[in-house]
Short mmCIF file of C-alpha atoms and ligand atoms in Angstrom, two decimals:
data_model
loop_
_atom_site.label_atom_id
_atom_site.label_comp_id
_atom_site.label_asym_id
_atom_site.label_seq_id
_atom_site.Cartn_x
_atom_site.Cartn_y
_atom_site.Cartn_z
CA MET A 1 36.75 -63.50 16.23
CA GLU A 2 36.12 -62.58 12.66
CA TYR A 3 36.96 -59.09 11.35
CA ARG A 4 35.00 -57.39 8.58
CA HIS A 5 35.64 -54.25 6.61
CA LEU A 6 33.46 -51.36 7.68
CA GLY A 7 31.74 -50.95 4.34
CA ARG A 8 34.27 -50.01 1.65
CA THR A 9 36.74 -48.51 4.12
CA GLY A 10 40.11 -50.05 4.87
CA ILE A 11 39.30 -50.37 8.57
CA LYS A 12 38.22 -53.73 9.99
CA VAL A 13 35.73 -54.13 12.82
CA SER A 14 35.19 -57.23 14.89
CA ALA A 15 32.03 -59.00 13.72
CA LEU A 16 30.75 -58.78 17.31
CA SER A 17 31.15 -55.52 19.20
CA LEU A 18 29.91 -53.97 22.45
CA GLY A 19 27.70 -50.94 23.05
CA SER A 20 26.83 -48.96 26.16
CA TRP A 21 23.20 -47.83 25.75
CA ILE A 22 21.17 -48.19 28.98
CA THR A 23 23.93 -50.30 30.55
CA PHE A 24 26.86 -47.91 31.19
CA HIS A 25 26.02 -45.61 34.10
CA GLY A 26 22.44 -46.98 34.13
CA GLN A 27 23.27 -50.55 35.17
CA VAL A 28 27.05 -50.69 35.53
CA GLY A 29 29.65 -48.21 36.75
CA VAL A 30 33.31 -47.94 35.76
CA ASP A 31 34.31 -51.28 37.32
CA GLY A 32 31.46 -53.11 35.56
CA ALA A 33 32.41 -51.42 32.29
CA VAL A 34 36.04 -52.47 32.74
CA GLU A 35 34.87 -56.04 33.30
CA ALA A 36 32.51 -56.10 30.29
CA MET A 37 34.88 -54.33 27.90
CA GLY A 38 37.78 -56.46 29.14
CA ALA A 39 35.89 -59.71 28.47
CA ALA A 40 34.85 -58.47 25.03
CA TYR A 41 38.40 -57.33 24.12
CA GLU A 42 39.76 -60.66 25.27
CA ALA A 43 37.31 -62.36 22.89
CA GLY A 44 38.65 -60.18 20.05
CA VAL A 45 36.21 -57.24 20.11
CA ASN A 46 37.84 -54.05 18.79
CA PHE A 47 34.78 -51.78 18.49
CA PHE A 48 32.92 -50.05 21.32
CA ASP A 49 29.82 -48.00 20.61
CA ASN A 50 28.62 -44.96 22.51
CA ALA A 51 26.59 -41.76 22.03
CA GLU A 52 26.46 -38.30 23.51
CA SER A 53 22.85 -38.87 24.54
CA TYR A 54 23.38 -42.15 26.41
CA ALA A 55 22.70 -41.48 30.11
CA GLY A 56 22.97 -37.76 29.38
CA GLY A 57 26.70 -37.99 28.61
CA LYS A 58 27.51 -40.23 31.58
CA SER A 59 27.88 -43.32 29.39
CA GLU A 60 30.79 -41.62 27.62
CA GLU A 61 32.35 -40.69 30.96
CA VAL A 62 32.09 -44.29 32.16
CA MET A 63 33.62 -45.65 28.95
CA GLY A 64 36.39 -43.05 29.03
CA ALA A 65 37.26 -43.92 32.63
CA ALA A 66 37.14 -47.65 31.80
CA LEU A 67 39.48 -47.17 28.83
CA LYS A 68 41.89 -45.29 31.07
CA LYS A 69 41.91 -48.18 33.53
CA LEU A 70 42.23 -50.80 30.79
CA GLY A 71 45.20 -48.94 29.28
CA TRP A 72 44.97 -50.51 25.83
CA ARG A 73 46.98 -49.19 22.88
CA ARG A 74 44.77 -46.59 21.18
CA SER A 75 45.49 -48.17 17.79
CA SER A 76 44.10 -51.52 18.95
CA TYR A 77 40.46 -50.44 19.38
CA LEU A 78 37.77 -48.26 17.82
CA VAL A 79 35.25 -46.05 19.59
CA SER A 80 32.16 -44.46 18.12
CA THR A 81 29.91 -41.73 19.37
CA LYS A 82 26.89 -39.90 17.99
CA VAL A 83 25.27 -36.50 17.72
CA TYR A 84 21.65 -35.42 17.35
CA TRP A 85 19.52 -35.26 20.50
CA GLY A 86 21.95 -33.12 22.50
CA LEU A 87 22.25 -32.63 26.22
CA TYR A 88 20.39 -29.30 26.59
CA SER A 89 17.00 -28.06 25.49
CA GLY A 90 18.02 -24.71 23.92
CA VAL A 91 16.73 -23.96 20.46
CA ASN A 92 19.98 -24.86 18.68
CA GLU A 93 21.04 -27.52 21.16
CA LYS A 94 18.67 -30.42 20.61
CA ASN A 95 17.39 -32.59 17.77
CA THR A 96 19.62 -30.98 15.19
CA LEU A 97 22.57 -31.63 12.93
CA ASN A 98 23.44 -27.99 12.34
CA ARG A 99 27.10 -27.07 11.96
CA LYS A 100 27.46 -25.36 15.35
CA ARG A 101 25.86 -28.30 17.19
CA ILE A 102 28.05 -30.86 15.42
CA PHE A 103 31.24 -29.02 16.44
CA ASP A 104 29.96 -28.54 19.98
CA ALA A 105 28.95 -32.22 20.21
CA ILE A 106 32.25 -33.69 19.09
CA ASN A 107 34.19 -31.44 21.47
CA GLY A 108 31.96 -32.46 24.40
CA SER A 109 32.14 -36.16 23.55
CA LEU A 110 35.94 -36.14 23.27
CA LYS A 111 36.15 -34.42 26.64
CA ARG A 112 33.86 -36.95 28.33
CA LEU A 113 35.55 -39.92 26.66
CA ASP A 114 38.93 -38.36 27.41
CA LEU A 115 40.08 -39.27 23.90
CA GLU A 116 41.83 -37.20 21.22
CA PHE A 117 39.59 -38.59 18.49
CA VAL A 118 36.78 -41.07 17.94
CA ASP A 119 37.01 -43.59 15.15
CA LEU A 120 33.42 -43.24 14.04
CA PHE A 121 31.14 -40.23 14.48
CA LEU A 122 27.50 -40.88 13.64
CA CYS A 123 24.52 -38.64 12.98
CA HIS A 124 22.17 -40.38 15.43
CA ARG A 125 19.02 -39.50 13.45
CA PRO A 126 18.33 -37.46 10.29
CA ASP A 127 17.53 -33.75 10.73
CA PRO A 128 15.02 -32.71 8.06
CA GLU A 129 15.36 -29.03 9.04
CA THR A 130 19.09 -28.67 8.37
CA PRO A 131 20.22 -28.85 4.73
CA VAL A 132 22.02 -32.15 4.34
CA GLU A 133 24.84 -30.22 2.62
CA GLU A 134 25.52 -28.32 5.87
CA THR A 135 25.70 -31.57 7.85
CA VAL A 136 27.96 -33.27 5.30
CA TRP A 137 30.35 -30.30 5.29
CA ALA A 138 30.43 -30.17 9.11
CA MET A 139 31.12 -33.91 9.41
CA HIS A 140 33.85 -33.55 6.78
CA ASN A 141 35.38 -30.70 8.77
CA VAL A 142 35.29 -32.74 12.01
CA ILE A 143 37.33 -35.41 10.22
CA GLU A 144 39.72 -32.82 8.78
CA GLN A 145 40.22 -31.45 12.30
CA GLY A 146 41.39 -34.92 13.33
CA LYS A 147 38.55 -35.36 15.80
CA ALA A 148 36.98 -38.35 14.00
CA ILE A 149 38.34 -40.85 11.52
CA TYR A 150 35.11 -41.85 9.75
CA TRP A 151 31.53 -40.68 9.85
CA GLY A 152 28.17 -42.28 9.25
CA THR A 153 24.44 -42.25 9.83
CA SER A 154 21.95 -43.91 12.14
CA GLU A 155 18.35 -44.64 11.19
CA TRP A 156 18.48 -42.39 8.12
CA SER A 157 16.34 -43.36 5.15
CA ALA A 158 18.16 -44.84 2.15
CA GLY A 159 17.25 -41.69 0.19
CA GLU A 160 18.80 -39.41 2.81
CA ILE A 161 21.97 -41.50 2.86
CA VAL A 162 22.31 -41.45 -0.93
CA ALA A 163 21.81 -37.67 -0.90
CA ALA A 164 24.63 -37.29 1.65
CA ILE A 165 26.96 -39.58 -0.32
CA GLU A 166 26.27 -37.69 -3.55
CA ILE A 167 26.92 -34.28 -1.98
CA ALA A 168 30.20 -35.57 -0.56
CA GLU A 169 31.21 -37.02 -3.92
CA ARG A 170 30.33 -33.80 -5.75
CA HIS A 171 32.50 -31.70 -3.43
CA HIS A 172 35.25 -34.29 -2.79
CA LEU A 173 34.39 -34.43 0.91
CA HIS A 174 34.67 -37.36 3.30
CA LYS A 175 31.62 -39.53 2.61
CA PRO A 176 29.51 -41.25 5.25
CA VAL A 177 30.67 -44.88 5.32
CA THR A 178 28.20 -46.76 7.47
CA GLU A 179 24.66 -46.84 8.81
CA GLN A 180 23.73 -47.90 12.33
CA THR A 181 20.31 -49.45 12.28
CA GLN A 182 18.25 -51.93 14.22
CA TYR A 183 18.41 -55.43 12.79
CA ASN A 184 17.29 -58.66 14.39
CA LEU A 185 14.97 -61.61 13.77
CA LEU A 186 11.96 -59.45 14.61
CA VAL A 187 12.95 -56.20 12.84
CA ARG A 188 14.18 -56.80 9.30
CA GLN A 189 12.36 -54.77 6.67
CA ARG A 190 14.48 -51.62 6.56
CA PHE A 191 17.81 -53.44 6.60
CA GLU A 192 16.88 -56.14 4.10
CA GLU A 193 14.70 -54.15 1.70
CA GLU A 194 15.15 -50.39 1.96
CA TYR A 195 18.93 -50.53 2.45
CA ALA A 196 19.60 -53.25 -0.15
CA ARG A 197 20.65 -50.64 -2.74
CA LEU A 198 23.05 -49.00 -0.28
CA PHE A 199 24.92 -52.26 0.17
CA ARG A 200 24.82 -53.14 -3.52
CA ASP A 201 25.53 -49.76 -5.11
CA TYR A 202 27.65 -48.02 -2.49
CA GLY A 203 29.16 -50.83 -0.37
CA TYR A 204 27.74 -48.98 2.64
CA GLY A 205 28.71 -50.46 6.01
CA ALA A 206 26.27 -51.54 8.75
CA THR A 207 26.89 -51.52 12.48
CA ILE A 208 23.63 -53.10 13.60
CA PHE A 209 22.00 -52.54 16.99
CA SER A 210 19.60 -54.36 19.32
CA PRO A 211 20.41 -57.78 17.81
CA LEU A 212 18.49 -59.40 20.68
CA ALA A 213 15.59 -56.91 20.43
CA SER A 214 16.72 -55.55 23.81
CA GLY A 215 16.90 -59.06 25.29
CA LEU A 216 13.61 -60.47 24.00
CA LEU A 217 15.48 -62.82 21.64
CA SER A 218 17.43 -64.34 24.52
CA GLY A 219 14.22 -66.04 25.68
CA LYS A 220 14.36 -64.29 29.06
CA TYR A 221 10.87 -62.80 28.65
CA SER A 222 9.19 -66.05 27.64
CA ASN A 223 7.65 -66.47 31.13
CA GLY A 224 7.11 -62.85 32.14
CA ILE A 225 9.44 -59.95 32.91
CA PRO A 226 12.29 -61.03 35.18
CA ALA A 227 13.46 -58.69 37.96
CA SER A 228 16.74 -56.92 37.13
CA SER A 229 16.18 -57.15 33.39
CA ARG A 230 15.84 -54.22 30.94
CA GLY A 231 12.10 -54.87 31.00
CA SER A 232 11.97 -54.05 34.71
CA LEU A 233 13.82 -50.72 34.46
CA GLU A 234 12.04 -47.42 35.12
CA GLY A 235 11.28 -45.15 32.16
CA LEU A 236 11.36 -47.83 29.47
CA ASP A 237 7.60 -48.38 29.18
CA TRP A 238 7.78 -48.18 25.39
CA LEU A 239 10.03 -51.26 25.45
CA ARG A 240 7.92 -53.15 27.97
CA ASP A 241 5.07 -53.57 25.47
CA ARG A 242 7.44 -55.50 23.21
CA PHE A 243 8.51 -57.80 26.03
CA THR A 244 4.89 -58.85 26.57
CA ASP A 245 3.98 -59.26 22.88
CA GLN A 246 2.62 -62.83 22.90
CA ALA A 247 3.08 -63.43 19.15
CA ALA A 248 6.78 -62.52 19.44
CA ILE A 249 7.19 -64.60 22.60
CA ASP A 250 5.69 -67.64 20.86
CA LYS A 251 8.29 -67.30 18.09
CA VAL A 252 11.11 -66.94 20.59
CA LYS A 253 9.94 -70.08 22.39
CA LYS A 254 10.27 -72.00 19.11
CA LEU A 255 13.70 -70.45 18.57
CA SER A 256 14.71 -71.72 22.03
CA GLY A 257 13.71 -75.24 20.96
CA LEU A 258 15.91 -74.96 17.87
CA ALA A 259 18.78 -73.54 19.93
CA ALA A 260 18.58 -76.51 22.31
CA ASP A 261 18.80 -78.87 19.32
CA LEU A 262 21.98 -77.05 18.23
CA GLY A 263 23.49 -77.11 21.71
CA ALA A 264 23.49 -73.31 21.85
CA THR A 265 21.59 -70.67 23.84
CA THR A 266 18.72 -68.76 22.30
CA ALA A 267 20.73 -65.52 22.44
CA GLN A 268 23.67 -67.13 20.64
CA VAL A 269 21.44 -68.35 17.82
CA ALA A 270 19.80 -64.93 17.45
CA LEU A 271 23.22 -63.25 17.27
CA ALA A 272 24.65 -65.88 14.92
CA TRP A 273 21.67 -65.33 12.61
CA CYS A 274 22.65 -61.64 12.34
CA LEU A 275 26.28 -62.60 11.73
CA LYS A 276 25.23 -64.77 8.77
CA ASN A 277 24.19 -61.67 6.83
CA PRO A 278 27.18 -60.51 4.75
CA ASN A 279 25.87 -56.92 4.70
CA VAL A 280 26.38 -56.70 8.46
CA SER A 281 29.78 -55.20 9.29
CA THR A 282 29.39 -55.68 13.04
CA VAL A 283 26.68 -56.83 15.42
CA ILE A 284 26.70 -54.44 18.39
CA THR A 285 25.81 -56.43 21.48
CA GLY A 286 24.75 -55.01 24.83
CA ALA A 287 25.26 -56.55 28.25
CA SER A 288 24.27 -55.64 31.80
CA ARG A 289 26.68 -58.23 33.24
CA VAL A 290 29.90 -59.86 32.18
CA GLY A 291 28.38 -63.35 31.96
CA GLN A 292 26.23 -62.11 29.08
CA VAL A 293 29.33 -60.83 27.26
CA ARG A 294 30.97 -64.23 27.59
CA GLU A 295 27.85 -66.05 26.41
CA ASN A 296 27.27 -63.67 23.52
CA MET A 297 30.86 -63.77 22.26
CA LYS A 298 30.48 -67.54 21.78
CA ALA A 299 27.85 -66.79 19.13
CA MET A 300 30.83 -66.72 16.74
CA ASP A 301 31.06 -70.51 17.14
CA VAL A 302 27.35 -70.97 16.47
CA VAL A 303 27.49 -69.42 12.99
CA GLU A 304 28.69 -72.65 11.42
CA LYS A 305 25.86 -74.55 13.12
CA LEU A 306 23.35 -72.47 11.19
CA THR A 307 23.26 -74.77 8.20
CA PRO A 308 20.84 -74.09 5.32
CA GLY A 309 18.42 -76.46 7.06
CA ALA A 310 18.65 -74.57 10.37
CA MET A 311 18.28 -71.22 8.57
CA GLU A 312 15.15 -72.55 6.88
CA ARG A 313 13.66 -73.58 10.22
CA ILE A 314 14.41 -70.11 11.59
CA ALA A 315 12.82 -68.50 8.52
CA GLU A 316 9.67 -70.58 9.08
CA ILE A 317 9.47 -69.58 12.75
CA PHE A 318 9.78 -65.87 11.95
CA SER A 319 7.77 -65.87 8.71
N1 NAP B 401 22.00 -46.01 16.94
C1 NAP B 401 20.96 -46.22 17.70
O1 NAP B 401 19.92 -45.55 17.59
C2 NAP B 401 21.02 -47.32 18.73
C3 NAP B 401 19.86 -47.74 19.39
C4 NAP B 401 19.96 -48.76 20.33
C5 NAP B 401 21.19 -49.35 20.58
N2 NAP B 401 22.32 -48.90 19.94
C6 NAP B 401 23.64 -49.49 20.21
O2 NAP B 401 23.61 -50.91 20.09
C7 NAP B 401 24.01 -51.51 21.31
C8 NAP B 401 23.29 -52.81 21.50
O3 NAP B 401 21.87 -52.59 21.55
P1 NAP B 401 21.03 -53.31 22.67
O4 NAP B 401 21.65 -53.06 24.00
O5 NAP B 401 19.62 -52.94 22.48
O6 NAP B 401 21.31 -54.85 22.25
P2 NAP B 401 20.50 -56.17 22.57
O7 NAP B 401 21.48 -57.26 22.39
O8 NAP B 401 19.26 -56.25 21.76
O9 NAP B 401 20.07 -56.06 24.10
C9 NAP B 401 21.05 -56.09 25.10
C10 NAP B 401 20.40 -56.38 26.45
O10 NAP B 401 19.80 -57.68 26.43
C11 NAP B 401 20.11 -58.37 27.64
N3 NAP B 401 21.02 -59.49 27.29
C12 NAP B 401 22.14 -59.43 26.52
N4 NAP B 401 22.69 -60.66 26.39
C13 NAP B 401 21.90 -61.49 27.07
C14 NAP B 401 21.96 -62.89 27.28
N5 NAP B 401 22.93 -63.64 26.76
N6 NAP B 401 20.97 -63.46 28.04
C15 NAP B 401 19.98 -62.70 28.57
N7 NAP B 401 19.88 -61.37 28.41
C16 NAP B 401 20.83 -60.77 27.65
C17 NAP B 401 20.78 -57.34 28.55
O11 NAP B 401 19.79 -56.60 29.25
P3 NAP B 401 19.28 -56.95 30.73
O12 NAP B 401 20.25 -57.89 31.36
O13 NAP B 401 19.22 -55.63 31.42
O14 NAP B 401 17.93 -57.55 30.55
C18 NAP B 401 21.45 -56.44 27.54
O15 NAP B 401 21.75 -55.17 28.04
C19 NAP B 401 23.73 -50.42 22.36
O16 NAP B 401 24.50 -50.58 23.52
C20 NAP B 401 24.10 -49.18 21.62
O17 NAP B 401 25.51 -49.02 21.63
C21 NAP B 401 22.24 -47.91 19.01
#
């Protein structure tokens, strides 16, 4: 495993990490989480991603129970969680980053995770209705209370992130240190273009999500939607359209040909392509079964197979 600094912080995250969206509680219970997290940790993963909103808080409960069973030293791993959507529909309880909600959210997450602190606390989306100054102060206070070590953003615009950094600098507050955004062979514009100045000017970190575009880049949807895949789950209709997008499937089929030439799986090549980008701090993988964790962790070995020639072929396929 390779370890990379999370932006300009002193903390190092494993280049591959594991998240729990859709999978924990939705597809695997505590035993499955123990198995997946155990396999990842064994491969060198030290960062596990979660959010208050995943499975209505149940994903945090599953991860907390799994961590209890695994019994690792707290200093040997990092956990993140996120605030924004909330668990209730009251006027101040959803879709907000107001000060009260942020304090309420971190307390609830720590309870469900059964942890004293999280390592990374993220604002899951921007909140245009709350002054960014209020959010920055509240996140700073959460850190000062010892409930989080670092904080960051998820799917904020570059302008919103710069505004938050500048407010923090002006008041000598803890700055946001990393963005969590989607980045994969099919979704690149925001990461590569809009965020370029964040990486260059601020050394902002990036914990990237959906590196396989929810599984599409593993090649599993190239001949229809398999049973017991994310594409077959109830309530994810918005994702299903992507799994049947013929233009994307045609590209993935070509990627599978290239992967076969390299002696790797399609998923490993797609993950290794993300790892090649030096602005990526960690690639957050997802897995509904432990075999996927094992396969995906081997993407580390595929990075060196992505020679300039192979990268050019990939660029042509996804141009
Ligand atoms: N901040 C945010 O807004 C945000 C948004 C989304 C995700 N995230 C984080 O990022 C993490 C990763 O995102 P993601 O789950 O969308 O990642 P992904 O890698 O794009 O998709 C993971 C899914 O693809 C399938 N898969 C994984 N490896 C495979 C393999 N080798 N072969 C075949 N299928 C494979 C599995 O689904 P099936 O087996 O069920 O098909 C797995 O659950 C999440 O868990 C979450 O922590 C954050």
